[in-house]
Coordinates of C-alpha atoms in Angstrom, one line a residue:
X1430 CA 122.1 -79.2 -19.5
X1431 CA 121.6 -80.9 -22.4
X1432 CA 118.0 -82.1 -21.8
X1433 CA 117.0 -78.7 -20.5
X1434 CA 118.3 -76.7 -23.7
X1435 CA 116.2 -79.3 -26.2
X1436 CA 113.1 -79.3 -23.9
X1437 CA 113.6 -75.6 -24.2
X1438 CA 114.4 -76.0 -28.0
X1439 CA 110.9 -78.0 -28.2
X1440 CA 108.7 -74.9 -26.8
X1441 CA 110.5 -72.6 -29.4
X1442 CA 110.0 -74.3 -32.4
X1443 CA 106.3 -75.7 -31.6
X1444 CA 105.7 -72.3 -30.7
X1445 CA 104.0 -71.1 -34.1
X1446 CA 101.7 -74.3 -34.2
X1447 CA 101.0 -74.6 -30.1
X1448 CA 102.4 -71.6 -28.8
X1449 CA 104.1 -72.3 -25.0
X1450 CA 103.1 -76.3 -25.2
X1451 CA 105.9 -79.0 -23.5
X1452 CA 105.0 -82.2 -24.0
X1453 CA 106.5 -84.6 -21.4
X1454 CA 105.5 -88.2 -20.4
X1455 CA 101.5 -88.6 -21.0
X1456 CA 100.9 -84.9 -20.4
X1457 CA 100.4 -81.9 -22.6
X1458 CA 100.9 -78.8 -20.6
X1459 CA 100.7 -74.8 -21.8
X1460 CA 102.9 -72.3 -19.8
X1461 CA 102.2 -68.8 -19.7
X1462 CA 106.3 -68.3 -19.6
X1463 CA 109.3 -70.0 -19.6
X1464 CA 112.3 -68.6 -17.2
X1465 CA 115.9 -68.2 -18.9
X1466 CA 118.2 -71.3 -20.0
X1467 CA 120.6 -70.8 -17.0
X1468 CA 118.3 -71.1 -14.2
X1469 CA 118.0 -74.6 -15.5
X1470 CA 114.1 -75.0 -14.5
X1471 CA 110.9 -74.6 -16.4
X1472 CA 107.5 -72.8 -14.8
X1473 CA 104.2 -72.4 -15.5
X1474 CA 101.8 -69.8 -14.6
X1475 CA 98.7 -71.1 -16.0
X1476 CA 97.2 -74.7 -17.5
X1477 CA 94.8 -74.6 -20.4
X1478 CA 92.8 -77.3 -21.0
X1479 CA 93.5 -78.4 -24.6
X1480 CA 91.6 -81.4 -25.0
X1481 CA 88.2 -80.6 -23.4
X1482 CA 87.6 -83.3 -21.4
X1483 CA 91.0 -85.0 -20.4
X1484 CA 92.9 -83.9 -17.5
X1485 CA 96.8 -82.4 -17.2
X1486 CA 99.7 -82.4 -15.2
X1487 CA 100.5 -78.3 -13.9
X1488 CA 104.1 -79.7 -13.1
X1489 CA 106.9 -79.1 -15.4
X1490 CA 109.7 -81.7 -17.0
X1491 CA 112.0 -82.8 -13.7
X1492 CA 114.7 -81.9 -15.3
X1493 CA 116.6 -82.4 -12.4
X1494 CA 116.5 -86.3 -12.1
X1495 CA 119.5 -87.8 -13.9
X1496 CA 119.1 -89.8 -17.1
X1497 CA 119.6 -93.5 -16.6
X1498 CA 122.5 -95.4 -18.2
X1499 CA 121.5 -98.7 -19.7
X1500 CA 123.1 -100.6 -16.9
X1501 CA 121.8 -98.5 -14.3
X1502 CA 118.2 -98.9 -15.8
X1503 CA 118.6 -102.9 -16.3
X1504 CA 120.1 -103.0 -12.3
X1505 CA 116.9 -101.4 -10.9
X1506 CA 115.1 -103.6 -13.3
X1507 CA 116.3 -107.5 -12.0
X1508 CA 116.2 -105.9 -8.4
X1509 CA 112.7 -105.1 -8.5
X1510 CA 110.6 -106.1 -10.7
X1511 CA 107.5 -108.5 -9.7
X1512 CA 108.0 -111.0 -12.7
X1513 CA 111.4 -111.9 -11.2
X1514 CA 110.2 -112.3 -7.4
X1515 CA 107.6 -115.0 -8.5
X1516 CA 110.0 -117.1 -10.8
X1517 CA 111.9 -116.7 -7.5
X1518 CA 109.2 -117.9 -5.0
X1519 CA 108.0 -120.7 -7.7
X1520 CA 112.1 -121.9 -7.8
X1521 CA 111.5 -122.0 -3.5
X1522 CA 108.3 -123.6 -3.6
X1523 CA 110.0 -126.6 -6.2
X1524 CA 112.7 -126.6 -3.6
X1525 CA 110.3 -128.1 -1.2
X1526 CA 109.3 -130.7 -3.0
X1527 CA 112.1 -132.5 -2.9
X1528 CA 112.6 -132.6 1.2
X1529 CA 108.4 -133.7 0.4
X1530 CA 109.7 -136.8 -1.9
X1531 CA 112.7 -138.3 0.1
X1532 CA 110.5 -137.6 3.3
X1533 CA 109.0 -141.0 1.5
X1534 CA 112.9 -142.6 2.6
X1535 CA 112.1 -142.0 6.2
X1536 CA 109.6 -144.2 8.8
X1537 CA 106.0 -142.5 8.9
X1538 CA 105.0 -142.4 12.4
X1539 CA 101.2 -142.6 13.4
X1540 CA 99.1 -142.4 16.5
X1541 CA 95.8 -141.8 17.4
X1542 CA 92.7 -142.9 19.4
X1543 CA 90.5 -145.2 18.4
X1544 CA 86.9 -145.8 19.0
X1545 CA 83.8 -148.1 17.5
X1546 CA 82.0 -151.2 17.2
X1547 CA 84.4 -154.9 17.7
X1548 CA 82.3 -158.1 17.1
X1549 CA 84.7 -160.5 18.8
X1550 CA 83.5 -159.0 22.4
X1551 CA 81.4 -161.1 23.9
X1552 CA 78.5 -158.6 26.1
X1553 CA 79.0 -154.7 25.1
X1554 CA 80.3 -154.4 21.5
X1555 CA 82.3 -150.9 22.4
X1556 CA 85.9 -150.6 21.8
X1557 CA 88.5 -147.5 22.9
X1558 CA 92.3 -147.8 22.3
X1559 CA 95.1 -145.5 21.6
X1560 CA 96.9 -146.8 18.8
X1561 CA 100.5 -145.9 17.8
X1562 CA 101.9 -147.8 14.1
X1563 CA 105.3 -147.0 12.2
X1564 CA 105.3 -147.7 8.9
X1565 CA 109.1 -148.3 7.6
X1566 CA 109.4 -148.7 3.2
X1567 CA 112.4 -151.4 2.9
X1568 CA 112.3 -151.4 -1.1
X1569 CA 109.3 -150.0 -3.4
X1570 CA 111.4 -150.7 -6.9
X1571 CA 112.2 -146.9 -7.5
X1572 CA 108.8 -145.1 -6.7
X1573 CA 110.6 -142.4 -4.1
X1574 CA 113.6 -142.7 -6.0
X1575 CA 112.0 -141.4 -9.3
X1576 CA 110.0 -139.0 -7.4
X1577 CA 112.8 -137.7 -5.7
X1578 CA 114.3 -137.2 -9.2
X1579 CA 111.4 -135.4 -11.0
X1580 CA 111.4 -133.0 -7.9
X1581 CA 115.2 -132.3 -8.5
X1582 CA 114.2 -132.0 -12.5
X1583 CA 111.5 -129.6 -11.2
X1584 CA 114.2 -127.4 -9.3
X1585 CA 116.4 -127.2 -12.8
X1586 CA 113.3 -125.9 -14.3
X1587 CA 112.3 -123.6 -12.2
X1588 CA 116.0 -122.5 -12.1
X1589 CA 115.9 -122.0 -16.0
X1590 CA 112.5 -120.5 -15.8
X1591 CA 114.4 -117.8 -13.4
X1592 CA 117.2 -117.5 -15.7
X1593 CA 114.4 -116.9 -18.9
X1594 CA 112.7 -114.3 -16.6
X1595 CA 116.0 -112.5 -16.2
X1596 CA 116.6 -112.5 -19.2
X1597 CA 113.3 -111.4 -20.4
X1598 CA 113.1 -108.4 -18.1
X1599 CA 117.0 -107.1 -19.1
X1600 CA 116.1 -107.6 -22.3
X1601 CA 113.1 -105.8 -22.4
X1602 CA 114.5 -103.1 -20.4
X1603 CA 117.4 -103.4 -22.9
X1604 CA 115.1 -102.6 -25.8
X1605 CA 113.5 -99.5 -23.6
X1606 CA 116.5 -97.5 -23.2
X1607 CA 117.7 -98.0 -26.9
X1608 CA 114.3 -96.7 -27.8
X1609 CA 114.6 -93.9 -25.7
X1610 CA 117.9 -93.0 -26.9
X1611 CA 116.4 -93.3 -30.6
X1612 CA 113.6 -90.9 -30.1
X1613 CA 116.0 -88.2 -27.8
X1614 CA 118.2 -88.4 -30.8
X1615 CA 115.5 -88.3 -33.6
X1616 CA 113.7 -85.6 -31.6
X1617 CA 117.2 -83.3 -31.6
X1618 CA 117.4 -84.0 -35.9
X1619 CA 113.7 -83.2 -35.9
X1620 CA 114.7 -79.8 -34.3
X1621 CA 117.6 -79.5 -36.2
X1622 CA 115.3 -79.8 -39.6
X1623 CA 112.4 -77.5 -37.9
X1624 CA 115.6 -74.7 -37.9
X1625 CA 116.7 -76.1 -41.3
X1626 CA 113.3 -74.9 -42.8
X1627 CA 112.6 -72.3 -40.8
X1628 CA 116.2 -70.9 -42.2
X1629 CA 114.7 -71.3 -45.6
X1630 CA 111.1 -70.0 -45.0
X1631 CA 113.2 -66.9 -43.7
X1632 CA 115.0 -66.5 -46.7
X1633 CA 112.0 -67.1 -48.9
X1634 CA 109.8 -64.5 -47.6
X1635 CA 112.5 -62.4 -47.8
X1636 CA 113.5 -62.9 -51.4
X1637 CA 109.4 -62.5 -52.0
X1638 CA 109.2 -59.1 -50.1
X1639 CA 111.9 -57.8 -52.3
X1640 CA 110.3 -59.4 -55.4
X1641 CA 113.5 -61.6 -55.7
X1642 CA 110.7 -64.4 -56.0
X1643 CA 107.2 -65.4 -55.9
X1644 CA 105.4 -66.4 -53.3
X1645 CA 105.1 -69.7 -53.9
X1646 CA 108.6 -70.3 -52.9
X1647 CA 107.2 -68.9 -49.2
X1648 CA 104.5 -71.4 -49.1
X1649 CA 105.9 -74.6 -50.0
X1650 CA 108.9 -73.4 -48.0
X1651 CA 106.0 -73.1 -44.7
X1652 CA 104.4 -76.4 -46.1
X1653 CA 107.7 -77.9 -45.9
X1654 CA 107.9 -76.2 -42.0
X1655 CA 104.8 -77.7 -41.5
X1656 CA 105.4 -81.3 -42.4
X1657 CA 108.5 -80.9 -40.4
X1658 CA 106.7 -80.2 -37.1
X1659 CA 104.3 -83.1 -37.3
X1660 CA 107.5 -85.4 -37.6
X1661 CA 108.7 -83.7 -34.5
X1662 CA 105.5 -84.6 -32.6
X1663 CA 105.2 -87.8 -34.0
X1664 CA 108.8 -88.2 -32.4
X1665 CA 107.9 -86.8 -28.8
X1666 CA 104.8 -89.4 -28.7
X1667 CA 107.3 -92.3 -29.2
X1668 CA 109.4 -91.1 -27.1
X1669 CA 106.8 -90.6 -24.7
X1670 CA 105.4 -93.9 -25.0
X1671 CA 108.9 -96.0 -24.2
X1672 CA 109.4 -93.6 -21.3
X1673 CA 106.5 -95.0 -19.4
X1674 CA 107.3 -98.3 -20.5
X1675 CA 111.0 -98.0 -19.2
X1676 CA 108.8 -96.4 -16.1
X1677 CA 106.9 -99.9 -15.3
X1678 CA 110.0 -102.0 -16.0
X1679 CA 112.3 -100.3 -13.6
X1680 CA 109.3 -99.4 -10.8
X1681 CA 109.1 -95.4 -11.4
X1682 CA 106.5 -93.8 -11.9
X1683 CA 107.6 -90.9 -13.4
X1684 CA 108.9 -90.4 -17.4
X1685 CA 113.2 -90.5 -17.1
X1686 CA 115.6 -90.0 -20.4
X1687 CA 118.4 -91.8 -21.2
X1688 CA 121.7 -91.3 -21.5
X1689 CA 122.7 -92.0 -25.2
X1690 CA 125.8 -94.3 -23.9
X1691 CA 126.3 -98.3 -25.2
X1692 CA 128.7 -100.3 -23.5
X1693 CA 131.7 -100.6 -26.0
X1694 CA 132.3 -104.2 -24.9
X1695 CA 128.5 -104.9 -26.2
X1696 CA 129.2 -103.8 -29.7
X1697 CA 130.9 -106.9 -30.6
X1698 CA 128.0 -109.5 -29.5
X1699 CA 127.2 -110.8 -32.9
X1700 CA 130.7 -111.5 -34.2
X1701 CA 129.9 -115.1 -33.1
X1702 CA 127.9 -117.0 -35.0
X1703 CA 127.6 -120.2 -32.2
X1704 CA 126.0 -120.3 -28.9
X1705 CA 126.3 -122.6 -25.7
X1706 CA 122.8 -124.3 -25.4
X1707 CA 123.8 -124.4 -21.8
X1708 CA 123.8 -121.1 -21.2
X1709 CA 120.4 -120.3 -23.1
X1710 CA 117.2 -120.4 -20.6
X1711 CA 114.8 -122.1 -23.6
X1712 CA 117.0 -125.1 -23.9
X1713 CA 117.5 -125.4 -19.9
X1714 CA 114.0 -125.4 -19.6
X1715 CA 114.0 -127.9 -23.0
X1716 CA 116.2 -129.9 -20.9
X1717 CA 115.0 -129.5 -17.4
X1718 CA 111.3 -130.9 -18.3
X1719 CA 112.7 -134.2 -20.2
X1720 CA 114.7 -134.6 -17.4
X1721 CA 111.1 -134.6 -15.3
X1722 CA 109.4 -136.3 -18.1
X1723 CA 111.7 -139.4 -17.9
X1724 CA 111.2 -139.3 -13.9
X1725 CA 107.6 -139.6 -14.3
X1726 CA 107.6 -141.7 -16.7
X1727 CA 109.5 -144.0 -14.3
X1728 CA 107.1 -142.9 -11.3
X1729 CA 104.3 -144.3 -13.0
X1730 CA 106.0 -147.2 -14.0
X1731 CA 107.1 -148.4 -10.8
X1732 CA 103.8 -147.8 -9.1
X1733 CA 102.9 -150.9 -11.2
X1734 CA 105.2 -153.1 -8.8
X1735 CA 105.1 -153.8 -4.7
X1736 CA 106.2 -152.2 -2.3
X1737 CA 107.8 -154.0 0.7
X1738 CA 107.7 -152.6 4.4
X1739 CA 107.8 -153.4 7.8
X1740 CA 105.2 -152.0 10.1
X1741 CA 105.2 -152.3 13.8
X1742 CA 102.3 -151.0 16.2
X1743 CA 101.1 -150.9 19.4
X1744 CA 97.5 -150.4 20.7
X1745 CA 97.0 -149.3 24.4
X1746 CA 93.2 -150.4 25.1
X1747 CA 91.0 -147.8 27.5
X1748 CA 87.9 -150.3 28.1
X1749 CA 88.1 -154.0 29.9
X1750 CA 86.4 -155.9 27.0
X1751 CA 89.5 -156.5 25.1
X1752 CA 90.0 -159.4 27.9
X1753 CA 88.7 -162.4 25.5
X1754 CA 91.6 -164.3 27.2
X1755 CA 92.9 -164.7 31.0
X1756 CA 96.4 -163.7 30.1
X1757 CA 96.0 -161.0 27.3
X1758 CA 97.2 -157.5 28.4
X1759 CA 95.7 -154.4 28.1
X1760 CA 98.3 -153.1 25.9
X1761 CA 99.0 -155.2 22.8
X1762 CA 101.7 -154.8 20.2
X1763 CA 103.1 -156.5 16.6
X1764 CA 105.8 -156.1 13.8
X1765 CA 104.3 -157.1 10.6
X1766 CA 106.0 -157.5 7.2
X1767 CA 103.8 -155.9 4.4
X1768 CA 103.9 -156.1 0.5
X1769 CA 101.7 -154.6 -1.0
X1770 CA 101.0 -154.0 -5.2
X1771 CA 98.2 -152.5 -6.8
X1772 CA 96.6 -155.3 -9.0
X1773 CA 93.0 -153.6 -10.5
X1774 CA 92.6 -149.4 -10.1
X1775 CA 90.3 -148.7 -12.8
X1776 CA 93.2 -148.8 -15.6
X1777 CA 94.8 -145.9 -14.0
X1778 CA 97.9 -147.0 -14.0
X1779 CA 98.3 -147.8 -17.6
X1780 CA 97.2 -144.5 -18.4
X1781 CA 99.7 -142.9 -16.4
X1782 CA 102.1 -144.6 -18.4
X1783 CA 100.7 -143.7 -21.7
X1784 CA 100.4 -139.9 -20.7
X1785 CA 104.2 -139.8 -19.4
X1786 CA 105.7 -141.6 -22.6
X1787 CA 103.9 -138.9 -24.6
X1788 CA 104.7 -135.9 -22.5
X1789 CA 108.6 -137.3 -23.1
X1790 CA 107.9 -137.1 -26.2
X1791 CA 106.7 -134.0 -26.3
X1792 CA 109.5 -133.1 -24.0
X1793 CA 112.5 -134.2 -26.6
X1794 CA 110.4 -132.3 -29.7
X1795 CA 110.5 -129.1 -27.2
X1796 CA 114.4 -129.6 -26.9
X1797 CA 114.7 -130.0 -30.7
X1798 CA 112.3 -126.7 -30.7
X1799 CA 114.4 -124.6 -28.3
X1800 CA 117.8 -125.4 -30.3
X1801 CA 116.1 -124.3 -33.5
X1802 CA 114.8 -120.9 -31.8
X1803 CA 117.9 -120.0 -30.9
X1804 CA 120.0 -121.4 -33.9
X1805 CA 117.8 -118.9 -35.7
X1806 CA 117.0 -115.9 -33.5
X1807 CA 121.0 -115.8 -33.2
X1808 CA 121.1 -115.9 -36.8
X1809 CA 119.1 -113.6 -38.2
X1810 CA 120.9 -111.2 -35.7
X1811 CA 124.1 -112.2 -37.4
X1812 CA 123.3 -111.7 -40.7
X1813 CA 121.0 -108.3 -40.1
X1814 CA 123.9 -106.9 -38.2
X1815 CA 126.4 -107.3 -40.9
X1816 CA 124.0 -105.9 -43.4
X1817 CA 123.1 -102.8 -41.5
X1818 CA 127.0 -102.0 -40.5
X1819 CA 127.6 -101.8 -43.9
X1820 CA 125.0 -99.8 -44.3
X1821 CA 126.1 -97.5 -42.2
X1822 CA 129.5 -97.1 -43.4
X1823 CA 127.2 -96.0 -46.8
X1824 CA 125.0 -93.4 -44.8
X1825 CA 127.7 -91.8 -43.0
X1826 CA 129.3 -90.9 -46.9
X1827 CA 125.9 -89.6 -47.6
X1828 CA 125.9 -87.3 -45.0
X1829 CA 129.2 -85.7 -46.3
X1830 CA 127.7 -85.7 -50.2
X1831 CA 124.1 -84.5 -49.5
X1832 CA 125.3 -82.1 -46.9
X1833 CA 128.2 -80.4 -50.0
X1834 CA 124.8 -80.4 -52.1
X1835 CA 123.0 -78.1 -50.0
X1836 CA 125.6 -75.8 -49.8
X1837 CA 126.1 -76.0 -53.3
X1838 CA 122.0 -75.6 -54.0
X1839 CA 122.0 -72.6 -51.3
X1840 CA 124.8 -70.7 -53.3
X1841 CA 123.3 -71.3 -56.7
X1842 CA 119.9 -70.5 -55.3
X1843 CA 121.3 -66.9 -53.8
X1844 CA 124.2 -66.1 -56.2
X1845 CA 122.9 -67.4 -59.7
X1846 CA 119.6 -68.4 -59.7
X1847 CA 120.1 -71.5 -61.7
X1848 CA 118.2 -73.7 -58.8
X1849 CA 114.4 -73.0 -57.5
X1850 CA 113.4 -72.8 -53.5
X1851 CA 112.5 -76.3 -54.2
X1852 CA 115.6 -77.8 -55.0
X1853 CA 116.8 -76.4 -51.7
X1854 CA 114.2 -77.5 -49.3
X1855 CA 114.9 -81.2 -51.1
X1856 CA 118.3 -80.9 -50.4
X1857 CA 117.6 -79.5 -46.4
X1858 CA 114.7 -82.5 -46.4
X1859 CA 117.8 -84.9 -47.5
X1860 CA 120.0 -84.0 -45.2
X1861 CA 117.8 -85.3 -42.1
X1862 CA 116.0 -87.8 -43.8
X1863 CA 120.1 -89.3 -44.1
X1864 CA 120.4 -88.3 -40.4
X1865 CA 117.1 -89.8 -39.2
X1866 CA 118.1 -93.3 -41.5
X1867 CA 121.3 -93.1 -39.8
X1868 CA 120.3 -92.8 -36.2
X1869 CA 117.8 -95.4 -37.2
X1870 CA 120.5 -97.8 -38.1
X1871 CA 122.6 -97.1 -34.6
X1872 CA 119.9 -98.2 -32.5
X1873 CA 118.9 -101.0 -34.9
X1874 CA 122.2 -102.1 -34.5
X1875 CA 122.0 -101.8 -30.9
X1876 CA 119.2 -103.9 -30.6
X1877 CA 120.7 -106.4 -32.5
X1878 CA 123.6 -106.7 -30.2
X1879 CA 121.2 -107.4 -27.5
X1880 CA 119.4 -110.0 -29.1
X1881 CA 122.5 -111.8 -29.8
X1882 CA 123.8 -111.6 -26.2
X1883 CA 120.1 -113.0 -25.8
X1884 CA 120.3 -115.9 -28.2
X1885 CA 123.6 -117.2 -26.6
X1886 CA 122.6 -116.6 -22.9
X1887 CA 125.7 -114.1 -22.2
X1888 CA 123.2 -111.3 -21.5
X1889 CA 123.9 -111.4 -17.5
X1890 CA 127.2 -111.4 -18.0
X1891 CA 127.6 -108.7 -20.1
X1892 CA 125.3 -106.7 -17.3
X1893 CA 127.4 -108.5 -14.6
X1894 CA 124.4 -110.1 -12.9
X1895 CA 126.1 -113.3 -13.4
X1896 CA 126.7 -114.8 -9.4
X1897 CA 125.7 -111.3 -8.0
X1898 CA 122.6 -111.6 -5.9
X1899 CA 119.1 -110.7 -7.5
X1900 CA 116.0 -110.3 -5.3
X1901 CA 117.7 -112.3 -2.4
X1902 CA 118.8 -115.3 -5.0
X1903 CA 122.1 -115.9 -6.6
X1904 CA 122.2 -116.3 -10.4
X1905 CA 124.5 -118.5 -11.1
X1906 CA 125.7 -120.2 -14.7

């Protein structure tokens, strides 16, 4: 009821500058009529054109879709959203690669036919076998072993690069609804100042019919009307704007409002001024790829050294020129003991040790990075939110002052004429500008607690995604 009484507000007080116009999502409609407040629903009878060559919804407002709570909205969010589902498939796909790298543990098993051109036969030089080798590793000095770990690091990243994408999207979605709730609240005050002015336009014209004033005081009273009707547009097009963008985060298509709740237990996020770097996705993923680094690093190391292992085969021969002997058999077999060690490969090899010392390196300066970003981010939302909750304390006892002024103005105005038109609409301009400063400070604040929940990596639990299941994976700590 509330929505439908300030959409409803919106077509009054536009009226004199668009008369009949609703602006909702990306669309600028004109009704013909609009039905009474109880019926709870808006129609239109006709759509005009307004812009000359863009196109507009007929539809009115669906009022009757619920407004989304900020959990609600962040839910649909993590359950859907396509950012999430690859960081999800990428986590799978590193999965694999592990099973690829200790498959290098395991005897690799070979057969095939074989066919060409043998020199040691003495008339036709043809040869045809089957051939069937195993090829067992007995020690390689750490090369599957250091694979195996850089696939494991490459699973912890692509764990923490889930956990970052979680946390982007609540965040982001976050910041949506907080927006929304701004602009639904800055949109009521703009009303509320539209009927402020309007109030004082009435009584201006009034005074200047009965030659109480001039009229002067009528037109900087409707200048003043004016100024306050572009502020309530300017409102609706922000508004507008973080609807769709709440739209593509949570999959809707259509524009949805906010409820104007905020969990209670969020409101004390920034009181601590310390975060657990093992909670924060940017030093996981710090963390996860020197963990990989050092594993390569070792990798390339090792593929300097031999590698021992035992290969038996057998080869089944399809021809009868493999007889260079009385007594050899058609089907010959042998267990060999290999070692085998690059010794010349262009200078490869160096060079992979070269590039995987620097990429640690580069790997430790991004850990070092990722505890400064936070240390920072968490911060600045420390000391911002102290400064803006004393701030608010101060804007509240404006409220009460400036709002005893205006009543004082209005009374001297009317009774004794010791104050001009203009010292009232100041005082009526006051009084919302406190109001808009305020509700600018709530959801500043707001957002503040968010980024602190951010900062210190408590933001799924404090949604309770923590160990519930998101797009068919678990988050865990």
């Amino acid at each position: 009821m509330i929505v439908m009484i300030r959409w409803l507000n919106l077509t009054r007080n536009v009226g004199s500058l668009l008369p009949g116009m609703v602006l909702y999502g990306c669309s600028t409609v004109i009704f013909a009529q609009v039905t009474a407040l109880e019926t709870e629903t808006v129609s239109a009878n006709a759509v005009v054109n307004t812009a000359g060559n863009s196109a507009f919804y007929s539809s009115a407002p669906s009022l009757s879709t619920p407004p989304l709570a900020i959990e609600q909205a962040i839910g649909q969010s993590v359950q859907w959203h396509p950012a999430i589902g690859e960081a999800v498939a990428i986590l799978s796909q590193r999965e694999e690669q592990i099973a690829i790298a200790r498959a290098g543990y395991y005897p690799r098993i070979q057969g095939g036919l074989r066919s060409g051109y043998d020199n040691t036969y003495d008339e036709s030089k043809s040869s045809q076998a089957l051939v069937l080798s195993v090829s067992q590793m007995l020690y390689d000095f750490g090369k599957v072993a250091n694979d195996v770990k850089a696939a494991r690091a490459g699973v912890a990243l692509g764990q923490a690069n889930l956990l970052y994408t979680i946390d982007q999207i609540i965040r982001d979605t976050a910041y949506a609804v907080i927006e929304i709730q701004r602009y639904q609240n800055l949109f009521n005050i703009a009303e509320d100042q539209i009927e402020g002015v309007t109030r004082i336009l009435d009584l201006a014209e009034q005074r200047s019919r009965s030659g109480a004033s001039t009229r002067s005081d009528a037109v900087q009273a409707q200048s003043r009307l004016e100024g306050a009707r572009v502020t309530l547009l300017q409102h609706i097009a922000r508004l507008q704007r973080w609807q769709a963008h709440l739209a593509s985060l949570i999959g809707e298509s259509g524009s949805r409002t906010a409820t104007d709740d905020f969990p209670a237990q969020l409101l004390s996020s920034c009181d601590q001024s310390e975060s657990d770097p093992l909670k924060v996705p940017e030093f996981l993923i710090a963390q996860a790829r020197q963990a990989e680094a050092i594993a390569r690093r070792d990798l390339a190391r090792s593929e300097n050294r031999p590698t021992i292992s035992i290969d038996p085969s057998v080869t089944h021969y399809l021809d009868n020129n493999y007889q260079v002997g009385p007594n050899q058999d058609r089907t010959q077999w042998g267990v060999f003991l290999n070692v085998n060690m690059p010794f010349y490969q262009g200078g490869s090899n160096r060079a992979r040790v070269r590039s995987a010392d620097f990429a640690l390196r580069s790997a430790e300066a991004a850990l070092e990075s990722a505890k400064l970003i936070v240390k920072q981010g968490l911060f600045e939302a420390f000391t911002q939110t102290a400064s803006l909750e004393r701030s608010l304390e101060s804007l509240a006892r404006r409220d009460i002052s400036i709002s005893e002024t205006r009543d004082l103005y209005r009374q001297q105005y009317l009774d004794l004429g010791t104050r001009s038109l203009l010292d009232l609409l100041n005082a009526e301009q006051e009084i919302h500008q406190s109001r808009f400063d305020r509700q600018n400070t709530i959801s500043d604040l707001r957002r503040l607690q968010i980024d602190c929940l951010y900062n210190t990596g408590e933001l799924r639990d404090a949604f309770a995604l923590t160990r519930a299941p998101v797009q068919g994976v678990e988050i865990t700590p």
